XYZ file of C-alpha atoms in Angstrom:
195
model
C 63.418 33.443 -39.341
C 63.942 36.868 -40.943
C 62.708 40.093 -39.349
C 62.970 43.862 -39.935
C 63.681 46.398 -37.188
C 60.698 48.784 -37.018
C 61.426 50.866 -33.890
C 64.197 51.429 -31.324
C 63.547 52.730 -27.785
C 65.498 52.582 -24.521
C 68.001 49.990 -25.647
C 65.402 47.644 -27.127
C 64.335 47.207 -30.734
C 60.991 45.966 -32.091
C 61.447 43.531 -34.976
C 58.582 42.491 -37.293
C 59.022 38.857 -38.342
C 57.890 37.125 -41.544
C 54.979 35.448 -39.800
C 53.629 38.813 -38.555
C 54.776 38.560 -34.964
C 56.680 41.356 -33.246
C 59.760 40.398 -31.250
C 61.657 42.523 -28.726
C 65.444 42.310 -29.253
C 68.499 44.213 -27.979
C 69.169 47.426 -29.925
C 72.977 47.032 -29.995
C 74.291 47.948 -33.441
C 70.769 47.965 -34.899
C 69.072 50.549 -37.106
C 65.469 51.020 -38.227
C 64.865 49.077 -41.472
C 67.745 46.673 -40.846
C 67.065 43.034 -41.692
C 68.060 40.567 -38.970
C 67.738 36.881 -38.347
C 65.830 35.709 -35.250
C 66.269 32.138 -34.068
C 62.981 30.209 -33.912
C 61.815 29.701 -30.359
C 61.227 26.195 -29.237
C 57.572 25.672 -28.577
C 56.470 24.145 -25.322
C 56.137 20.555 -26.331
C 55.408 19.425 -22.794
C 51.902 20.917 -22.710
C 50.237 18.312 -24.885
C 51.669 15.227 -23.121
C 50.924 16.833 -19.762
C 47.310 17.384 -20.797
C 47.003 13.738 -21.864
C 48.577 12.560 -18.616
C 46.134 14.614 -16.533
C 43.188 13.314 -18.571
C 44.377 9.721 -18.113
C 44.790 10.242 -14.358
C 41.272 11.694 -14.037
C 39.842 8.822 -16.087
C 41.623 6.252 -13.901
C 40.344 7.977 -10.765
C 36.769 7.953 -12.022
C 36.989 4.296 -13.052
C 38.462 3.343 -9.679
C 35.661 5.157 -7.860
C 33.025 3.394 -9.943
C 34.550 -0.024 -9.380
C 34.887 0.683 -5.656
C 31.215 1.667 -5.425
C 30.129 -1.410 -7.367
C 32.126 -3.945 -5.328
C 32.092 -2.423 -1.826
C 29.471 -3.967 0.516
C 27.180 -1.196 1.725
C 24.077 -2.919 3.056
C 22.712 -6.338 3.865
C 19.237 -7.757 3.538
C 18.341 -10.806 5.626
C 15.368 -12.954 4.687
C 14.355 -15.236 7.576
C 11.720 -17.902 7.156
C 11.315 -20.931 9.398
C 14.686 -22.526 10.084
C 16.410 -20.992 7.071
C 17.812 -17.527 6.624
C 19.407 -15.972 3.573
C 21.578 -12.869 3.894
C 22.293 -10.825 0.789
C 25.245 -8.449 0.769
C 24.335 -5.403 -1.322
C 26.371 -2.584 -2.923
C 25.432 1.121 -3.107
C 23.369 0.480 -6.230
C 21.194 -2.141 -4.451
C 22.719 -5.018 -6.402
C 23.544 -8.376 -4.828
C 27.263 -8.938 -4.218
C 27.060 -12.162 -2.252
C 24.724 -14.597 -0.552
C 25.078 -16.367 2.801
C 22.697 -19.112 3.788
C 22.169 -20.698 7.182
C 20.209 -23.918 7.552
C 20.979 -25.080 4.007
C 24.085 -25.172 1.882
C 22.638 -23.035 -0.931
C 19.799 -20.539 -1.383
C 16.349 -22.174 -1.678
C 16.543 -22.705 -5.441
C 20.268 -22.548 -6.141
C 22.732 -19.708 -6.510
C 21.549 -16.104 -6.987
C 23.803 -14.429 -9.598
C 25.836 -11.367 -8.686
C 24.608 -7.891 -9.576
C 20.940 -8.909 -9.637
C 18.809 -6.134 -8.140
C 18.020 -6.900 -4.512
C 14.244 -6.709 -4.890
C 14.274 -9.513 -7.480
C 16.496 -11.699 -5.306
C 14.401 -11.091 -2.176
C 11.138 -11.628 -4.025
C 12.419 -14.927 -5.395
C 13.535 -16.097 -1.942
C 10.259 -15.012 -0.292
C 8.217 -16.863 -2.916
C 10.260 -20.034 -2.291
C 9.681 -19.735 1.464
C 5.964 -18.963 0.946
C 5.581 -22.194 -1.047
C 6.695 -24.036 2.079
C 4.064 -22.112 4.099
C 6.588 -20.270 6.264
C 6.152 -16.759 7.683
C 8.921 -14.541 6.302
C 10.680 -11.610 7.949
C 13.036 -9.275 6.062
C 15.631 -7.154 7.880
C 17.546 -4.359 6.136
C 20.866 -3.138 7.564
C 22.940 -0.382 5.968
C 25.790 1.965 6.810
C 23.385 4.848 6.221
C 20.019 4.873 7.979
C 18.517 6.863 5.080
C 19.669 4.253 2.582
C 18.298 1.451 4.758
C 14.918 3.168 5.022
C 14.719 3.762 1.242
C 15.668 0.136 0.598
C 13.028 -1.063 3.085
C 10.363 1.087 1.420
C 11.406 -0.164 -2.018
C 11.188 -3.831 -0.989
C 7.909 -3.244 0.860
C 6.435 -1.467 -2.184
C 7.562 -4.308 -4.436
C 5.557 -6.815 -2.374
C 2.514 -4.535 -2.212
C 2.557 -4.219 -6.017
C 2.819 -7.985 -6.479
C -0.681 -8.332 -4.996
C 0.109 -11.399 -2.857
C -2.099 -10.771 0.195
C -1.868 -14.273 1.686
C 1.439 -14.085 3.466
C 3.100 -10.631 3.080
C 6.600 -10.458 4.576
C 7.408 -8.178 7.480
C 10.101 -5.695 6.394
C 12.045 -3.759 9.031
C 15.234 -1.699 9.354
C 17.993 -2.551 11.795
C 20.275 0.427 12.539
C 24.032 -0.247 12.405
C 24.787 0.584 16.053
C 27.250 -2.166 16.882
C 30.613 -2.453 15.104
C 29.805 -5.958 13.819
C 26.374 -4.934 12.568
C 27.362 -2.998 9.454
C 27.898 -5.011 6.273
C 31.453 -5.645 5.208
C 32.786 -5.428 8.755
C 34.166 -8.416 10.583
C 31.745 -9.994 13.007
C 32.857 -11.431 16.333
C 32.719 -15.177 16.553
C 30.092 -16.908 18.670
C 32.733 -18.192 21.071
C 33.919 -14.617 21.687
C 30.336 -13.506 22.369
C 29.821 -16.315 24.901
C 33.013 -15.489 26.791
């Protein structure tokens, strides 16, 4: 790129380039008004790929966090009626991740699909148990006592709004005091408890 020397001071010369930029060059054998050739500087080509890499890393981190929150067991809701009990494992968004049934091989009417909101799943199970004339008790356990209380209030409110006064379920919170009490943690076997 061509440039013209415009000023010389203290061993340095200011050169005005064709594109309007001023460059500082050595003043050796230079005079004001002299035309010189300045090599084009290589632009930093690493900035753009680095920006894309950082954006991709942030996007992957956000996606991983979302998937973790959606699939990590955070609470459990147990519906006990008569000889049967159904335990729903719930994520942070109060969606069903899994179902465990004792007394029968499957939930009362078949399999509850994943990611159904817990109040719909519990309401369905309670209605099935109420048809059989059983008294139903619901226990909410969570890693956070605040979350468990909000979930209990939500389920309790759902049954109050339904208007079924005949056999309302008892809803209570069980604090996660013991290591095997929190959802997602391994529970000791019955033989270990008896020993």
